[in-house]
Structures are given as C-alpha cells and as structure tokens.
Coordinates of C-alpha atoms in Angstrom, one line a residue:
X1 CA -28.6 1.7 33.8
X2 CA -26.6 -1.3 34.8
X3 CA -23.0 -1.3 33.5
X4 CA -22.0 -4.8 32.3
X5 CA -18.3 -5.1 32.4
X6 CA -17.1 -6.6 28.8
X7 CA -15.6 -9.9 28.8
X8 CA -12.2 -10.6 27.4
X9 CA -13.6 -12.1 24.3
X10 CA -15.6 -8.8 23.8
X11 CA -12.4 -6.6 23.7
X12 CA -10.7 -6.2 20.5
X13 CA -7.2 -4.3 20.3
X14 CA -7.7 -1.0 18.6
X15 CA -4.7 0.8 17.1
X16 CA -5.6 4.6 16.7
X17 CA -3.7 7.1 14.5
X18 CA -1.8 8.3 17.6
X19 CA -0.9 4.7 18.6
X20 CA 0.3 4.1 14.9
X21 CA 2.5 7.0 15.0
X22 CA 3.8 6.1 18.4
X23 CA 4.5 2.5 17.0
X24 CA 6.4 4.1 14.1
X25 CA 8.6 6.1 16.3
X26 CA 9.2 3.1 18.7
X27 CA 10.2 0.9 16.0
X28 CA 11.9 3.5 14.0
X29 CA 10.8 4.5 10.4
X30 CA 13.5 2.6 8.4
X31 CA 12.9 -0.5 10.6
X32 CA 9.2 -0.3 10.3
X33 CA 9.5 0.0 6.4
X34 CA 12.0 -2.9 6.3
X35 CA 9.7 -5.1 8.5
X36 CA 6.7 -4.4 6.5
X37 CA 8.6 -5.2 3.3
X38 CA 9.7 -8.5 5.0
X39 CA 6.1 -9.4 5.9
X40 CA 4.9 -8.5 2.4
X41 CA 7.7 -10.6 0.8
X42 CA 6.9 -13.5 3.1
X43 CA 3.3 -13.3 2.2
X44 CA 3.9 -13.0 -1.5
X45 CA 5.9 -16.2 -1.3
X46 CA 2.9 -18.0 0.0
X47 CA 0.7 -16.3 -2.6
X48 CA -1.2 -19.5 -3.6
X49 CA -2.6 -20.1 -0.1
X50 CA -4.7 -16.7 -0.3
X51 CA -8.2 -15.9 -1.3
X52 CA -7.7 -13.5 -4.1
X53 CA -10.4 -11.3 -5.6
X54 CA -10.2 -7.7 -7.3
X55 CA -11.2 -5.2 -4.7
X56 CA -15.0 -4.1 -4.5
X57 CA -15.2 -0.6 -5.7
X58 CA -18.0 1.9 -5.6
X59 CA -17.1 4.6 -8.1
X60 CA -18.5 8.1 -8.1
X61 CA -17.7 11.3 -10.0
X62 CA -15.8 12.5 -6.8
X63 CA -13.7 9.4 -6.4
X64 CA -13.9 5.7 -5.1
X65 CA -14.7 3.8 -1.9
X66 CA -13.3 0.2 -1.8
X67 CA -13.1 -2.9 0.2
X68 CA -10.0 -5.1 0.0
X69 CA -10.5 -8.6 1.6
X70 CA -8.3 -11.6 1.6
X71 CA -7.5 -14.8 3.9
X72 CA -4.8 -17.2 4.1
X73 CA -7.2 -19.9 5.6
X74 CA -6.3 -19.1 9.3
X75 CA -6.7 -15.3 9.5
X76 CA -9.0 -13.1 7.6
X77 CA -8.3 -9.4 6.8
X78 CA -9.9 -6.5 4.9
X79 CA -9.3 -2.9 4.3
X80 CA -11.8 -0.2 3.8
X81 CA -10.0 2.7 1.8
X82 CA -11.2 5.7 -0.3
X83 CA -9.4 7.8 -3.1
X84 CA -10.8 11.2 -3.6
X85 CA -8.5 13.5 -5.5
X86 CA -10.7 16.5 -4.8
X87 CA -10.1 16.3 -1.0
X88 CA -6.7 18.0 -1.1
X89 CA -8.2 21.3 -2.1
X90 CA -10.7 21.0 0.5
X91 CA -8.1 20.3 3.3
X92 CA -8.8 16.6 3.4
X93 CA -6.7 13.6 2.8
X94 CA -7.0 12.1 -0.8
X95 CA -6.8 8.6 0.9
X96 CA -8.1 7.3 4.3
X97 CA -8.4 3.9 5.5
X98 CA -8.9 1.4 8.4
X99 CA -8.6 -2.2 8.5
X100 CA -9.4 -5.6 10.4
X101 CA -8.1 -9.0 11.2
X102 CA -10.1 -11.8 12.3
X103 CA -9.6 -15.5 13.5
X104 CA -11.0 -17.7 10.6
X105 CA -11.8 -20.3 13.4
X106 CA -14.4 -18.3 15.2
X107 CA -14.8 -15.4 13.0
X108 CA -14.0 -13.1 15.9
X109 CA -11.9 -9.9 15.1
X110 CA -8.4 -9.8 16.7
X111 CA -7.3 -6.3 15.6
X112 CA -8.9 -3.1 14.3
X113 CA -6.6 -0.3 13.2
X114 CA -6.2 2.9 11.3
X115 CA -4.8 2.3 8.0
X116 CA -4.3 5.9 6.5
X117 CA -0.8 6.1 7.9
X118 CA -0.2 2.3 7.5
X119 CA -1.4 2.2 3.9
X120 CA 1.3 5.0 3.1
X121 CA 3.9 2.9 4.8
X122 CA 3.0 -0.5 3.2
X123 CA 2.6 1.1 -0.2
X124 CA 6.2 2.4 0.1
X125 CA 7.5 -0.8 1.6
X126 CA 6.1 -2.7 -1.5
X127 CA 7.4 -0.3 -4.0
X128 CA 11.0 -0.6 -2.5
X129 CA 10.6 -4.3 -2.2
X130 CA 9.9 -4.5 -6.0
X131 CA 12.6 -1.9 -6.9
X132 CA 15.1 -3.9 -4.9
X133 CA 14.1 -6.9 -6.9
X134 CA 13.9 -5.3 -10.4
X135 CA 16.0 -2.0 -10.6
X136 CA 19.3 -1.9 -12.4
X137 CA 22.3 -3.1 -10.2
X138 CA 23.9 -0.3 -8.3
X139 CA 20.8 2.1 -8.6
X140 CA 21.3 5.2 -6.4
X141 CA 19.0 7.8 -8.0
X142 CA 15.2 8.0 -7.9
X143 CA 13.0 10.4 -9.7
X144 CA 9.9 11.2 -7.5
X145 CA 7.2 12.7 -9.8
X146 CA 4.2 13.6 -7.8
X147 CA 5.2 15.1 -4.4
X148 CA 2.1 14.7 -2.4
X149 CA 1.3 12.6 0.7
X150 CA 3.1 9.4 -0.5
X151 CA 6.4 11.0 -1.7
X152 CA 8.3 11.1 1.4
X153 CA 7.4 7.5 2.3
X154 CA 8.4 6.3 -1.2
X155 CA 11.6 8.2 -0.9
X156 CA 12.8 6.9 2.4
X157 CA 11.6 3.3 1.7
X158 CA 13.7 3.3 -1.3
X159 CA 16.6 4.4 0.8
X160 CA 16.0 2.0 3.5
X161 CA 15.3 -1.0 1.4
X162 CA 16.5 -0.5 -2.3
X163 CA 19.6 1.6 -1.2
X164 CA 19.1 4.8 -3.1
X165 CA 21.1 7.9 -2.1
X166 CA 19.6 10.7 -4.1
X167 CA 16.0 11.8 -5.0
X168 CA 15.0 14.2 -7.6
X169 CA 11.5 15.7 -6.9
X170 CA 9.0 17.2 -9.4
X171 CA 5.3 18.2 -8.9
X172 CA 3.0 20.5 -10.9
X173 CA 2.6 22.5 -7.7
X174 CA 6.0 23.8 -6.5
X175 CA 4.7 24.0 -2.9
X176 CA 4.3 20.3 -2.7
X177 CA 7.9 19.9 -4.0
X178 CA 9.1 22.2 -1.4
X179 CA 7.3 20.6 1.3
X180 CA 8.7 17.2 0.3
X181 CA 12.3 18.6 0.2
X182 CA 11.6 20.1 3.6
X183 CA 10.5 16.8 5.2
X184 CA 13.5 14.9 3.7
X185 CA 16.1 17.2 5.3
X186 CA 18.4 15.4 7.7
X187 CA 17.3 12.0 6.6
X188 CA 20.5 11.3 4.8
X189 CA 19.1 11.6 1.3
X190 CA 20.6 14.0 -1.2
X191 CA 17.4 15.9 -2.5
X192 CA 17.1 17.9 -5.7
X193 CA 14.1 20.0 -6.6
X194 CA 13.3 20.1 -10.2
X195 CA 11.2 22.4 -12.4
X196 CA 10.0 19.9 -14.8
X197 CA 9.3 16.0 -15.1
X198 CA 12.1 15.7 -17.7
X199 CA 14.6 17.3 -15.5
X200 CA 13.6 15.1 -12.5
X201 CA 14.4 12.0 -14.5
X202 CA 17.8 13.1 -15.7
X203 CA 20.3 10.5 -14.3
X204 CA 17.6 8.6 -12.5
X205 CA 17.6 4.8 -12.3
X206 CA 14.2 4.5 -10.7
X207 CA 11.2 6.6 -11.9
X208 CA 8.4 6.8 -9.5
X209 CA 5.1 8.3 -10.6
X210 CA 2.5 9.1 -7.9
X211 CA 0.0 11.6 -9.0
X212 CA -3.5 11.9 -7.8
X213 CA -5.7 13.3 -10.6
X214 CA -8.6 10.9 -11.5
X215 CA -8.0 11.1 -15.3
X216 CA -6.3 9.6 -18.1
X217 CA -2.9 11.4 -18.0
X218 CA 0.6 10.9 -19.5
X219 CA 3.2 11.7 -16.7
X220 CA 5.8 9.7 -18.6
X221 CA 5.8 10.4 -22.4
X222 CA 7.2 8.0 -24.9
X223 CA 10.4 10.1 -25.5
X224 CA 11.3 10.6 -21.9
X225 CA 12.2 7.0 -21.0
X226 CA 15.4 5.5 -22.1
X227 CA 16.7 2.0 -21.7
X228 CA 18.0 0.5 -18.3
X229 CA 15.5 2.0 -16.0
X230 CA 12.9 0.8 -13.5
X231 CA 9.5 2.6 -13.4
X232 CA 7.5 2.4 -10.3
X233 CA 4.0 3.4 -11.4
X234 CA 1.6 3.7 -8.5
X235 CA -0.5 6.6 -9.2
X236 CA -2.7 4.8 -11.8
X237 CA -5.1 2.8 -9.5
X238 CA -8.7 3.0 -10.9
X239 CA -10.4 2.7 -14.1
X240 CA -9.8 5.9 -16.3
X241 CA -6.7 6.9 -14.3
X242 CA -3.3 6.2 -15.9
X243 CA 0.4 7.8 -16.1
X244 CA 2.5 6.0 -18.4
X245 CA 2.4 6.5 -22.3
X246 CA 1.2 3.2 -24.0
X247 CA 4.6 3.2 -26.1
X248 CA 6.6 2.9 -22.9
X249 CA 4.4 0.0 -21.6
X250 CA 5.0 -1.5 -25.1
X251 CA 8.8 -1.4 -24.8
X252 CA 9.1 -2.5 -21.3
X253 CA 8.6 -5.7 -19.2
X254 CA 5.5 -5.3 -17.0
X255 CA 5.2 -6.7 -13.6
X256 CA 2.0 -6.6 -11.6
X257 CA 0.4 -7.8 -8.3
X258 CA -2.9 -9.4 -9.5
X259 CA -3.7 -9.3 -13.0
X260 CA -7.4 -9.4 -13.0
X261 CA -7.3 -6.1 -10.7
X262 CA -4.6 -4.5 -12.6
X263 CA -6.0 -4.9 -16.0
X264 CA -8.9 -2.9 -14.8
X265 CA -7.3 -0.3 -12.7
X266 CA -3.6 -0.1 -13.6
X267 CA -1.8 1.5 -16.5
X268 CA -2.1 -1.7 -18.5
X269 CA -5.8 -0.8 -18.9
X270 CA -4.5 1.0 -21.9
X271 CA -3.2 -2.3 -23.5
X272 CA -4.9 -5.4 -24.9
X273 CA -6.4 -7.5 -22.3
X274 CA -3.9 -10.5 -23.4
X275 CA -0.8 -8.3 -23.1
X276 CA 1.8 -10.3 -21.3
X277 CA 2.5 -9.6 -17.7
X278 CA 4.4 -11.2 -15.1
X279 CA 3.1 -11.4 -11.4
X280 CA 5.7 -10.2 -8.9
X281 CA 5.1 -13.1 -6.5
X282 CA 6.5 -15.5 -9.2
X283 CA 9.7 -13.5 -9.3
X284 CA 10.1 -13.4 -5.6
X285 CA 9.6 -17.3 -5.6
X286 CA 12.1 -18.0 -8.4
X287 CA 9.3 -19.1 -10.7
X288 CA 9.7 -16.3 -13.0
X289 CA 12.5 -13.8 -14.3
X290 CA 12.8 -10.4 -13.3
X291 CA 15.5 -8.0 -14.8
X292 CA 17.5 -10.0 -17.3
X293 CA 19.8 -7.2 -18.9
X294 CA 21.2 -3.9 -18.2
X295 CA 19.2 -2.1 -21.0
X296 CA 15.8 -3.5 -20.0
X297 CA 13.1 -1.4 -19.0
X298 CA 11.0 -2.9 -16.0
X299 CA 7.8 -1.5 -15.1
X300 CA 6.0 -2.2 -11.8
X301 CA 2.3 -1.4 -12.6
X302 CA 1.2 -1.2 -8.9
X303 CA -2.4 -0.7 -7.9
X304 CA -2.1 -2.1 -4.4
X305 CA -3.6 -5.4 -3.6
X306 CA -5.2 -6.7 -0.4
X307 CA -2.4 -9.4 0.5
X308 CA -0.2 -6.4 1.0
X309 CA -2.8 -5.0 3.6
X310 CA -3.0 -8.4 5.2
X311 CA 0.7 -8.4 5.6
X312 CA 0.8 -4.9 7.2
X313 CA -2.0 -6.0 9.5
X314 CA 0.0 -9.0 10.6
X315 CA 3.0 -6.8 11.2
X316 CA 1.1 -4.4 13.4
X317 CA -0.7 -7.2 15.3
X318 CA 2.8 -8.8 16.0
X319 CA 4.3 -5.4 17.0
X320 CA 1.6 -4.0 19.4
X321 CA 1.4 -7.3 21.3
X322 CA 2.6 -6.6 24.8
X323 CA 2.8 -2.9 24.3
X324 CA 0.7 0.2 25.2
X325 CA 0.2 1.1 21.5
X326 CA -3.5 0.0 21.4
X327 CA -6.6 0.5 23.2
X328 CA -9.0 -2.6 24.3
X329 CA -12.2 -1.7 22.3
X330 CA -15.5 -3.0 23.5
X331 CA -16.5 -4.1 20.1
X332 CA -18.4 -7.5 20.4
X333 CA -21.4 -8.5 22.3
X334 CA -20.5 -11.6 24.2
X335 CA -23.2 -12.8 26.5
X336 CA -22.7 -15.4 29.2
X337 CA -25.0 -17.7 27.3
X338 CA -24.4 -17.2 23.4
X339 CA -28.2 -18.0 22.9
X340 CA -29.3 -15.2 25.1
X341 CA -28.3 -11.9 23.4
X342 CA -31.7 -10.4 24.3
X343 CA -31.1 -11.3 27.8
X344 CA -27.9 -9.4 27.8
X345 CA -29.7 -6.4 26.5
X346 CA -32.4 -6.5 29.1
X347 CA -29.8 -6.9 32.0
X348 CA -28.1 -3.7 31.0
X349 CA -31.3 -1.7 31.7
X350 CA -31.2 0.3 34.9

C-alpha cells in the first residue's frame, strides 16, 4: 500500500492525558488554575457574543452522555462528557470527556484534547472564580462535602484563587475523605477530616457540595445553613439530582451560569420556573450585584456550561503552542484537489 504523507492541513494538535498532565506540571497547578479562571472570566465578560444552548443530553438509567457546543463567531468548540455515578464501584471514572476547537471560517479543527483532567481543572477554576466574587470578605475556611475526584481540585483552586487557608472534609465514605486529606498534604492547606456534614460546615465561610449519586438528595438541610455563607453547589447537574434543601434556596440569592440549562439540571429544578436568579456573567461585568451584605446567603448553582469548556480549550491551545505537549494527529483527509477525495483513496492503494 502506498503511504501518503499527510499535509499540514490534515494534522491537528492532539493533547493526550499524558500531555495534559505534563502541561499542568510545566505551568504549575496553582498557575494553571489561575490561568483557567482568567480565561473563563474573560469569556464571561463577552458572554453576549457566544452561541448558547443547553447541552444535548442522552439520559439512561445508568447515567448521562452529553454534548456541549458553543462558538464566539470566530472559533467553535464542543465537549463530549459523560456522568455515570455507578462507575466508581466498577473501578471507572464517573466523568470522562474530550473536546475540540475549530476555525469557524473553514470548519477545520485546530485542537483535539482529552478533557477528563481538564474538566476537573476548569470546574474548580470556575467555582473559585465565583467564590472570589461572592463569598464573604475575608473568607478563609471551606467545607468540602463529597471527597471524590473533584475535591482536591476544588480545594486547591479555592486556595489559589479565592484565598482560603483551611478545608474541612466530609464524605459518606471515610476512605474518600482519607484519600483527599492525603492528597492535600504539603499543599499549604490546613485540612480537617470530619465525621459528619454538620461538623464539616462548622466555622466554614464557603460550603461546597460535590456528591455523585444520581438521585434527589439533601446534602445541606434547612437547619444546617446560617447567615453569611457562600454555597458552591456543583453536584446537582442533571434532572432528578439535587443537593440543597428548597428552604435554603428560598433564603439565599441564587447565581447561575445559563438559566435555561440550570432550571433543568441544577438545584433550582426544585423551585418555580420563574424563581429569580442572577446570571454570574452579569455580576462579573458589573451589570448585576453580587454579595450586598455580610448576612446574605449566596448560592452558586453550578451545572457547568459550554463557555467554560471553550475557555479551557482556548487556554490549552495557547499554552501548548510551541511546546512538545501535543501530538500531530492525522485527522483530516486533505487531497491535493479538494474535489478528488476518491482519487486520494485510490492512490493510497499499493
């Protein structure tokens, strides 16, 4: 068989899991998280330029598979992502993902990358960016309820971006809490392992819930949450999956990414469809108020949105350019004559 050398246009930079991990270590984890937050904030501040649609979801009894597309008119991006809570018991990741950027002018892809690791990083960066914006002034302590794969990223992002110094951990599975505490050793964070969710929130200014069960749940009950805290609710991310008691939602001011998606997937699916919420991009641009008093309860009902993934893809594209942290992937058929794709096939025959 004749081996046809791929043209430059046929080659798309591919960032593997190994490349992504090398990139994180090259940039440094705190700087990676801060850099992602900067890109996310920059894109949120030009929110109105983007195509916006709730993610396209295929639900099953076992979990969900989703596509998350968006474009700013010059670059198009999407992420494929799943959420299968049962996977952990089978030795598999609950969430896996990959993503792509393409040039709108030609439709040609310009980046293909793993996003299992990158989604964990961008989720944490988004949480910390919002906490920096909404948490009470001088917040130093976070309760991390749910100590699975996201917990260390959340904790370290809150330290790097929102300035916390102490994290209080709780999970139904003590082994998960021990794992998280072990991984946070020597990071500079003060870590306390707790035996109940109530113990974890004692003295905490930021309450982060990140649980995986695909079921209506009440991780934070009505009597657990007092005035003057910021709640970072990231575990409720599909229909039928919640973490926050409705009474807390009624007492707090709720901030979301994209209301048409959050009303379907977030904790506010428990409320009336017209319950008032504030879009976080409006706070970042100064068009809406964030925290207005010390006693206010602010709630970030975060389900993840495509623009955050677009920002993360942009960050990776910019950071891997000129490095060895990608592989040129022969992804596109690019015949000499664009009308002669068949001829290209025939010429490849030995």
